Structures are given as C-alpha cells and as structure tokens.
Amino acid sequence: METTKLTAIILKSTPYEERHRIVNALTEDYGKVSALARNAIQSRRFGGTLEIFSASEWLVTIKPHSELWTLNEAHVKRSFEGIRKDFEKLSVASALSEIALRISQPGENSSDLFKLHSNALAIIEETSSSQVLLPIFNAYLVKILHWSGTQPLLQACLLCKTSLNSEMKTIRSIVSEAGWLCQNCLKDRAVSGSKPEEFFDLKLEGVLDAFQALQHPIRKAVESLHGSAKDHQDLARYLLAMLRYHVPGFDRSDLKSIRFFLKENHTPHEGSF
Ligand SMILES: [Zn+2]
C-alpha cells in the first residue's frame, strides 16, 4: 500500500452503506479515481470536500490491484459553492461532470481534461451572465470531440472543400460524417438520392464559435461570442448528437441535466437531400 497526495475534483458522490461515502473524482496524474471516505456521513471529518465540483488536496492510500482507494484526508482548495446555489449553473456543471465521468479513464494522465474541467467550473462560477453557460458547454464538448478523434470538420465542405465564408448563412452538418456540405454538394446528393442521414442546420455564427473553441483555451473561447442563444442551442444539439454517434459510452443515455437549456421542442432532421 502506498500513500500519496493529489488534487481531485469531485464528479460524483454516493452514500455507501450507512456511514460512508464513495466519491468518483478527476485527477491530473491518475485520471478518474474512486475512493472510499470512511465515516464521511456522520462525522463531517471531510467537511465540504466530498460535494460535487469540490476541488481538494487529497491524501489517499492506493491499494494495489484495487480500483477503490481509501481517502484519509481532504482539504478544500476551491469549493465551487457558487455553482451549487444557482440552478442554471448547477445544470451545466452537472452535465460537464457527467461527461468527464464517462470520458475519463482510471490510471491515465488526464492533465488536459483536468485543466479544461477546472477552468470550465471556474468560468461557470464567476460569470454573471447566464448567456455564456451554454457556450461554455459547447466549447467543452468541441474539445472533448477533438480529443476523441472526431473533431467536426468546420473549415470546409466535406466534398468540394469550399471554405466556410460569410455568404453561407447556414450550413448543413451531417452527424455521421462529422462535417458539412455546401449548397452545391447538397444538390448533387439530392440527385444521386443518397440514404437518409441525421443532420443539423447550423447558423454560421454558431459554427464560428465552435471553431473558436477548437483554437483557444475555454476561457478565451467564450470571451467574445458570435452566435445567439438560439444558435448555441442548435449547436449543443448537434454536438450532443456527434457525441452519441461517435464516442463510445454516450450512445445509450442522454445527459439529463442539460435538457433544461434545450427545452424547446425539437426533432432532429432526417431525410435524403
Ligand atoms: Zn461542397
């Protein structure tokens, strides 16, 4: 057995038997970890460190051949209390925690994901504008898709390679192909009578924000936005469809906590072009 110190952000916290708690957390060096916090429920010895989103310095005992570690001590670094007090912030941050829980692997260096996750929580807590919450979610999702190897191709039409330009008001993004087709290529497809596919019509402004999210750290990516609230709802639906289609572990259940932001009725388009 080995005792070590690490920084962890809580993704999920579950009561275990009557007195204990099992927490799933994201760490920089060890990826996703699960730890048992003994007597956490009655004794308050861990304070607020086991609450979802909390970032703490942990002292843990690592057991060989066991994925469940023992949490000995935890000291809070940032509680992210401000997120838990605000329903909209809570919804977005919960969705991000759910994504991180599914995407992170145990025992794997996850410094990029750790930085993204902690920066996203910080911006969510600090912002005074609820308009920026869905763009934060979208920027996070764009980066996750990129790291999973299914970065949506945004710069140019999939077939003829025409670049994205200001004359295109909307682009038709095809989920299975992780890219979009220009009007000319769409017409050609219609003639060839290709099979039904799921697609989303996205406003150019929303696509520009997604492109910006690929190129910049998340804080900078949401500093100056082009798209409206509606553009970001459409973008979120498209990115979620991308996640479900391309990334293992997301194909079955939906992210419940983000539904609040996507409450308008919407059925994805499906049809031949
Ligand atoms: Zn084209």
mmCIF file of C-alpha atoms and ligand atoms in Angstrom:
data_model
loop_
_atom_site.group_PDB
_atom_site.id
_atom_site.type_symbol
_atom_site.label_atom_id
_atom_site.label_comp_id
_atom_site.label_asym_id
_atom_site.label_seq_id
_atom_site.Cartn_x
_atom_site.Cartn_y
_atom_site.Cartn_z
ATOM 1 C CA MET A 1 0.000 0.000 0.000
ATOM 2 C CA GLU A 2 1.178 3.447 -0.851
ATOM 3 C CA THR A 3 0.030 6.814 0.437
ATOM 4 C CA THR A 4 0.058 9.779 -1.902
ATOM 5 C CA LYS A 5 -1.110 13.391 -2.235
ATOM 6 C CA LEU A 6 -3.086 14.596 -5.215
ATOM 7 C CA THR A 7 -5.600 17.226 -6.306
ATOM 8 C CA ALA A 8 -9.049 15.898 -7.133
ATOM 9 C CA ILE A 9 -12.287 17.379 -8.436
ATOM 10 C CA ILE A 10 -15.427 15.518 -7.403
ATOM 11 C CA LEU A 11 -17.525 14.227 -10.310
ATOM 12 C CA LYS A 12 -19.933 12.104 -8.289
ATOM 13 C CA SER A 13 -20.510 11.408 -4.618
ATOM 14 C CA THR A 14 -22.590 8.443 -3.445
ATOM 15 C CA PRO A 15 -23.514 7.274 0.080
ATOM 16 C CA TYR A 16 -22.137 3.817 0.819
ATOM 17 C CA GLU A 17 -23.689 1.616 3.487
ATOM 18 C CA GLU A 18 -24.907 3.899 6.256
ATOM 19 C CA ARG A 19 -21.883 5.866 7.249
ATOM 20 C CA HIS A 20 -19.506 6.013 4.348
ATOM 21 C CA ARG A 21 -19.300 7.709 1.005
ATOM 22 C CA ILE A 22 -17.760 6.670 -2.302
ATOM 23 C CA VAL A 23 -16.526 9.506 -4.481
ATOM 24 C CA ASN A 24 -15.534 9.499 -8.140
ATOM 25 C CA ALA A 25 -13.115 12.250 -8.957
ATOM 26 C CA LEU A 26 -10.974 13.593 -11.744
ATOM 27 C CA THR A 27 -7.241 13.945 -11.105
ATOM 28 C CA GLU A 28 -4.374 15.173 -13.228
ATOM 29 C CA ASP A 29 -1.987 12.250 -12.927
ATOM 30 C CA TYR A 30 -4.270 9.292 -12.246
ATOM 31 C CA GLY A 31 -7.276 10.117 -14.429
ATOM 32 C CA LYS A 32 -10.581 9.050 -12.894
ATOM 33 C CA VAL A 33 -10.273 7.682 -9.376
ATOM 34 C CA SER A 34 -12.763 6.147 -6.965
ATOM 35 C CA ALA A 35 -12.185 6.468 -3.248
ATOM 36 C CA LEU A 36 -13.929 5.361 -0.090
ATOM 37 C CA ALA A 37 -14.329 8.059 2.544
ATOM 38 C CA ARG A 38 -14.991 6.197 5.789
ATOM 39 C CA ASN A 39 -17.477 7.649 8.274
ATOM 40 C CA ALA A 40 -17.967 10.612 5.959
ATOM 41 C CA ILE A 41 -21.685 10.922 6.562
ATOM 42 C CA GLN A 42 -21.886 11.382 10.325
ATOM 43 C CA SER A 43 -18.505 12.679 11.332
ATOM 44 C CA ARG A 44 -18.136 15.672 8.988
ATOM 45 C CA ARG A 45 -14.414 14.966 9.048
ATOM 46 C CA PHE A 46 -14.226 15.657 5.331
ATOM 47 C CA GLY A 47 -16.195 18.900 5.546
ATOM 48 C CA GLY A 48 -17.460 20.012 2.133
ATOM 49 C CA THR A 49 -14.667 18.291 0.233
ATOM 50 C CA LEU A 50 -16.885 15.443 -0.966
ATOM 51 C CA GLU A 51 -19.556 17.637 -2.546
ATOM 52 C CA ILE A 52 -19.885 17.509 -6.317
ATOM 53 C CA PHE A 53 -17.497 20.016 -8.076
ATOM 54 C CA SER A 54 -15.283 20.479 -4.971
ATOM 55 C CA ALA A 55 -11.575 20.667 -5.746
ATOM 56 C CA SER A 56 -9.431 19.384 -2.868
ATOM 57 C CA GLU A 57 -5.999 18.260 -1.887
ATOM 58 C CA TRP A 58 -6.304 14.576 -1.036
ATOM 59 C CA LEU A 59 -4.206 12.207 0.997
ATOM 60 C CA VAL A 60 -5.097 8.728 -0.266
ATOM 61 C CA THR A 61 -3.982 5.179 0.233
ATOM 62 C CA ILE A 62 -3.602 3.385 -3.076
ATOM 63 C CA LYS A 63 -4.213 -0.348 -2.889
ATOM 64 C CA PRO A 64 -2.529 -2.496 -5.495
ATOM 65 C CA HIS A 65 -4.984 -4.427 -7.659
ATOM 66 C CA SER A 66 -7.913 -2.387 -6.369
ATOM 67 C CA GLU A 67 -9.641 0.471 -8.127
ATOM 68 C CA LEU A 68 -11.194 1.672 -4.875
ATOM 69 C CA TRP A 69 -8.705 3.758 -2.926
ATOM 70 C CA THR A 70 -9.050 4.971 0.664
ATOM 71 C CA LEU A 71 -9.379 8.677 1.281
ATOM 72 C CA ASN A 72 -7.576 9.596 4.502
ATOM 73 C CA GLU A 73 -7.705 13.370 4.481
ATOM 74 C CA ALA A 74 -9.077 16.088 2.218
ATOM 75 C CA HIS A 75 -8.503 19.831 2.329
ATOM 76 C CA VAL A 76 -10.616 22.059 0.153
ATOM 77 C CA LYS A 77 -8.851 24.208 -2.461
ATOM 78 C CA ARG A 78 -11.952 25.584 -4.143
ATOM 79 C CA SER A 79 -15.452 24.535 -3.166
ATOM 80 C CA PHE A 80 -17.335 25.910 -6.206
ATOM 81 C CA GLU A 81 -20.148 26.693 -3.778
ATOM 82 C CA GLY A 82 -21.422 29.404 -6.146
ATOM 83 C CA ILE A 83 -22.314 26.757 -8.729
ATOM 84 C CA ARG A 84 -24.444 24.724 -6.348
ATOM 85 C CA LYS A 85 -26.502 27.794 -5.377
ATOM 86 C CA ASP A 86 -27.607 28.652 -8.919
ATOM 87 C CA PHE A 87 -29.919 26.281 -10.761
ATOM 88 C CA GLU A 88 -28.690 27.156 -14.270
ATOM 89 C CA LYS A 89 -25.026 26.950 -13.306
ATOM 90 C CA LEU A 90 -25.717 23.686 -11.493
ATOM 91 C CA SER A 91 -27.384 22.209 -14.593
ATOM 92 C CA VAL A 92 -24.460 22.985 -16.908
ATOM 93 C CA ALA A 93 -21.756 21.988 -14.426
ATOM 94 C CA SER A 94 -23.591 18.704 -13.678
ATOM 95 C CA ALA A 95 -23.691 17.901 -17.395
ATOM 96 C CA LEU A 96 -19.941 18.551 -17.633
ATOM 97 C CA SER A 97 -19.309 16.306 -14.607
ATOM 98 C CA GLU A 98 -21.338 13.557 -16.261
ATOM 99 C CA ILE A 99 -19.304 13.897 -19.467
ATOM 100 C CA ALA A 100 -15.990 13.845 -17.573
ATOM 101 C CA LEU A 101 -17.147 10.791 -15.626
ATOM 102 C CA ARG A 102 -17.828 8.898 -18.839
ATOM 103 C CA ILE A 103 -14.843 10.103 -20.836
ATOM 104 C CA SER A 104 -12.038 9.809 -18.252
ATOM 105 C CA GLN A 105 -10.235 6.535 -17.645
ATOM 106 C CA PRO A 106 -8.695 5.235 -14.423
ATOM 107 C CA GLY A 107 -4.912 5.313 -14.189
ATOM 108 C CA GLU A 108 -4.348 7.580 -17.154
ATOM 109 C CA ASN A 109 -2.697 11.008 -17.224
ATOM 110 C CA SER A 110 -5.582 13.420 -17.780
ATOM 111 C CA SER A 111 -3.974 16.808 -17.429
ATOM 112 C CA ASP A 112 -5.737 18.319 -20.476
ATOM 113 C CA LEU A 113 -9.157 17.172 -19.319
ATOM 114 C CA PHE A 114 -8.387 18.197 -15.731
ATOM 115 C CA LYS A 115 -7.434 21.722 -16.837
ATOM 116 C CA LEU A 116 -10.445 22.008 -19.113
ATOM 117 C CA HIS A 117 -12.789 20.799 -16.384
ATOM 118 C CA SER A 118 -11.412 23.037 -13.634
ATOM 119 C CA ASN A 119 -11.313 26.090 -15.923
ATOM 120 C CA ALA A 120 -14.889 25.438 -17.081
ATOM 121 C CA LEU A 121 -16.089 25.212 -13.457
ATOM 122 C CA ALA A 122 -14.233 28.425 -12.620
ATOM 123 C CA ILE A 123 -15.823 30.363 -15.503
ATOM 124 C CA ILE A 124 -19.255 28.954 -14.652
ATOM 125 C CA GLU A 125 -18.894 30.052 -11.040
ATOM 126 C CA GLU A 126 -17.522 33.501 -11.880
ATOM 127 C CA THR A 127 -19.837 34.549 -14.692
ATOM 128 C CA SER A 128 -22.693 36.923 -14.022
ATOM 129 C CA SER A 129 -24.295 36.177 -17.382
ATOM 130 C CA SER A 130 -26.388 33.070 -17.885
ATOM 131 C CA GLN A 131 -25.985 33.666 -21.667
ATOM 132 C CA VAL A 132 -22.464 32.321 -21.509
ATOM 133 C CA LEU A 133 -23.380 28.987 -19.858
ATOM 134 C CA LEU A 134 -24.441 27.095 -22.969
ATOM 135 C CA PRO A 135 -21.419 28.420 -24.952
ATOM 136 C CA ILE A 136 -19.175 27.066 -22.151
ATOM 137 C CA PHE A 137 -20.905 23.677 -22.505
ATOM 138 C CA ASN A 138 -20.434 23.800 -26.288
ATOM 139 C CA ALA A 139 -16.758 24.766 -26.076
ATOM 140 C CA TYR A 140 -16.181 21.878 -23.635
ATOM 141 C CA LEU A 141 -17.937 19.448 -25.979
ATOM 142 C CA VAL A 142 -15.977 20.623 -29.029
ATOM 143 C CA LYS A 143 -12.720 19.924 -27.183
ATOM 144 C CA ILE A 144 -13.903 16.505 -25.985
ATOM 145 C CA LEU A 145 -14.866 15.564 -29.557
ATOM 146 C CA HIS A 146 -11.484 16.771 -30.783
ATOM 147 C CA TRP A 147 -9.613 14.657 -28.211
ATOM 148 C CA SER A 148 -11.776 11.656 -29.055
ATOM 149 C CA GLY A 149 -10.652 11.913 -32.679
ATOM 150 C CA THR A 150 -13.993 13.084 -34.025
ATOM 151 C CA GLN A 151 -13.352 16.765 -34.328
ATOM 152 C CA PRO A 152 -16.088 18.160 -36.543
ATOM 153 C CA LEU A 153 -14.518 19.440 -39.784
ATOM 154 C CA LEU A 154 -15.642 23.032 -39.757
ATOM 155 C CA GLN A 155 -13.310 24.836 -42.145
ATOM 156 C CA ALA A 156 -14.532 23.460 -45.452
ATOM 157 C CA CYS A 157 -17.230 21.496 -47.261
ATOM 158 C CA LEU A 158 -16.681 17.748 -46.939
ATOM 159 C CA LEU A 159 -16.793 17.130 -50.678
ATOM 160 C CA CYS A 160 -15.690 20.156 -52.716
ATOM 161 C CA LYS A 161 -13.563 21.768 -49.931
ATOM 162 C CA THR A 162 -15.147 25.214 -50.360
ATOM 163 C CA SER A 163 -14.139 27.205 -47.280
ATOM 164 C CA LEU A 164 -16.563 28.417 -44.683
ATOM 165 C CA ASN A 165 -17.409 32.012 -45.632
ATOM 166 C CA SER A 166 -19.698 34.826 -44.646
ATOM 167 C CA GLU A 167 -22.024 34.240 -47.609
ATOM 168 C CA MET A 168 -23.113 30.947 -46.111
ATOM 169 C CA LYS A 169 -25.899 31.782 -43.693
ATOM 170 C CA THR A 170 -26.434 28.232 -42.526
ATOM 171 C CA ILE A 171 -24.513 25.049 -43.076
ATOM 172 C CA ARG A 172 -25.939 21.555 -43.099
ATOM 173 C CA SER A 173 -23.905 19.413 -40.721
ATOM 174 C CA ILE A 174 -24.111 15.666 -41.112
ATOM 175 C CA VAL A 175 -23.647 13.760 -37.872
ATOM 176 C CA SER A 176 -22.250 10.512 -39.280
ATOM 177 C CA GLU A 177 -19.647 12.341 -41.376
ATOM 178 C CA ALA A 178 -18.634 14.893 -38.743
ATOM 179 C CA GLY A 179 -18.704 17.685 -41.303
ATOM 180 C CA TRP A 180 -20.903 19.805 -43.541
ATOM 181 C CA LEU A 181 -21.913 20.084 -47.167
ATOM 182 C CA CYS A 182 -22.278 23.268 -49.208
ATOM 183 C CA GLN A 183 -25.438 24.009 -51.209
ATOM 184 C CA ASN A 184 -23.943 22.711 -54.470
ATOM 185 C CA CYS A 185 -22.867 19.406 -52.992
ATOM 186 C CA LEU A 186 -26.255 19.070 -51.289
ATOM 187 C CA LYS A 187 -27.940 19.425 -54.688
ATOM 188 C CA ASP A 188 -25.693 16.751 -56.166
ATOM 189 C CA ARG A 189 -26.564 14.420 -53.329
ATOM 190 C CA ALA A 190 -30.256 15.033 -53.843
ATOM 191 C CA VAL A 191 -29.853 13.963 -57.470
ATOM 192 C CA SER A 192 -27.973 10.837 -56.510
ATOM 193 C CA GLY A 193 -30.708 10.019 -53.940
ATOM 194 C CA SER A 194 -28.425 9.161 -51.057
ATOM 195 C CA LYS A 195 -29.723 7.377 -47.980
ATOM 196 C CA PRO A 196 -31.353 9.179 -45.015
ATOM 197 C CA GLU A 197 -28.913 10.701 -42.560
ATOM 198 C CA GLU A 198 -29.227 12.756 -39.414
ATOM 199 C CA PHE A 199 -28.299 16.385 -39.976
ATOM 200 C CA PHE A 200 -28.494 19.792 -38.310
ATOM 201 C CA ASP A 201 -28.767 23.167 -39.986
ATOM 202 C CA LEU A 202 -26.426 25.455 -38.066
ATOM 203 C CA LYS A 203 -26.112 29.221 -38.274
ATOM 204 C CA LEU A 204 -22.719 30.448 -39.424
ATOM 205 C CA GLU A 205 -22.290 32.457 -36.179
ATOM 206 C CA GLY A 206 -22.678 29.344 -34.016
ATOM 207 C CA VAL A 207 -20.200 27.449 -36.190
ATOM 208 C CA LEU A 208 -17.690 30.307 -35.815
ATOM 209 C CA ASP A 209 -17.980 29.975 -32.023
ATOM 210 C CA ALA A 210 -17.344 26.227 -32.280
ATOM 211 C CA PHE A 211 -14.320 26.935 -34.450
ATOM 212 C CA GLN A 212 -13.081 29.471 -31.900
ATOM 213 C CA ALA A 213 -13.469 26.837 -29.155
ATOM 214 C CA LEU A 214 -11.182 24.482 -31.053
ATOM 215 C CA GLN A 215 -8.435 27.054 -31.342
ATOM 216 C CA HIS A 216 -8.399 28.684 -27.910
ATOM 217 C CA PRO A 217 -8.454 27.772 -24.232
ATOM 218 C CA ILE A 218 -12.040 27.669 -22.972
ATOM 219 C CA ARG A 219 -11.838 30.989 -21.117
ATOM 220 C CA LYS A 220 -10.783 32.856 -24.249
ATOM 221 C CA ALA A 221 -13.197 30.888 -26.432
ATOM 222 C CA VAL A 222 -16.256 32.266 -24.640
ATOM 223 C CA GLU A 223 -14.964 35.832 -24.204
ATOM 224 C CA SER A 224 -16.369 37.168 -27.468
ATOM 225 C CA LEU A 225 -19.190 35.165 -28.954
ATOM 226 C CA HIS A 226 -20.794 35.486 -32.391
ATOM 227 C CA GLY A 227 -23.831 33.236 -32.007
ATOM 228 C CA SER A 228 -27.175 33.975 -30.350
ATOM 229 C CA ALA A 229 -28.767 31.873 -27.597
ATOM 230 C CA LYS A 230 -30.736 30.010 -30.291
ATOM 231 C CA ASP A 231 -27.562 29.370 -32.350
ATOM 232 C CA HIS A 232 -25.963 27.825 -29.271
ATOM 233 C CA GLN A 233 -28.992 25.633 -28.580
ATOM 234 C CA ASP A 234 -28.762 24.291 -32.134
ATOM 235 C CA LEU A 235 -25.010 23.850 -31.787
ATOM 236 C CA ALA A 236 -25.434 21.984 -28.471
ATOM 237 C CA ARG A 237 -27.951 19.600 -30.070
ATOM 238 C CA TYR A 238 -25.584 18.925 -32.938
ATOM 239 C CA LEU A 239 -22.564 18.387 -30.658
ATOM 240 C CA LEU A 240 -24.578 16.044 -28.420
ATOM 241 C CA ALA A 241 -25.664 14.061 -31.485
ATOM 242 C CA MET A 242 -21.982 13.908 -32.518
ATOM 243 C CA LEU A 243 -21.035 12.652 -29.070
ATOM 244 C CA ARG A 244 -23.745 9.970 -29.127
ATOM 245 C CA TYR A 245 -22.804 8.823 -32.611
ATOM 246 C CA HIS A 246 -19.009 8.882 -32.420
ATOM 247 C CA VAL A 247 -17.865 8.474 -28.818
ATOM 248 C CA PRO A 248 -18.300 5.142 -27.004
ATOM 249 C CA GLY A 249 -20.216 5.385 -23.735
ATOM 250 C CA PHE A 250 -22.649 8.075 -24.862
ATOM 251 C CA ASP A 251 -24.816 6.063 -27.197
ATOM 252 C CA ARG A 252 -27.412 4.949 -24.678
ATOM 253 C CA SER A 253 -28.477 7.605 -22.253
ATOM 254 C CA ASP A 254 -28.831 11.317 -22.681
ATOM 255 C CA LEU A 255 -27.320 13.952 -20.416
ATOM 256 C CA LYS A 256 -30.371 14.779 -18.331
ATOM 257 C CA SER A 257 -29.036 17.900 -16.677
ATOM 258 C CA ILE A 258 -28.567 19.809 -19.931
ATOM 259 C CA ARG A 259 -32.172 19.314 -21.062
ATOM 260 C CA PHE A 260 -33.177 22.440 -19.159
ATOM 261 C CA PHE A 261 -31.262 24.519 -21.707
ATOM 262 C CA LEU A 262 -32.654 22.687 -24.690
ATOM 263 C CA LYS A 263 -36.259 22.742 -23.603
ATOM 264 C CA GLU A 264 -37.779 23.872 -26.890
ATOM 265 C CA ASN A 265 -39.305 21.012 -28.805
ATOM 266 C CA HIS A 266 -37.041 19.777 -31.493
ATOM 267 C CA THR A 267 -36.823 16.686 -33.596
ATOM 268 C CA PRO A 268 -33.593 16.110 -35.469
ATOM 269 C CA HIS A 269 -33.858 16.242 -39.217
ATOM 270 C CA GLU A 270 -33.547 13.024 -41.045
ATOM 271 C CA GLY A 271 -34.029 12.617 -44.720
ATOM 272 C CA SER A 272 -32.394 12.281 -48.063
ATOM 273 C CA PHE A 273 -31.134 15.533 -49.520
HETATM 274 ZN ZN ZN B 1 -19.321 21.356 -51.445
#
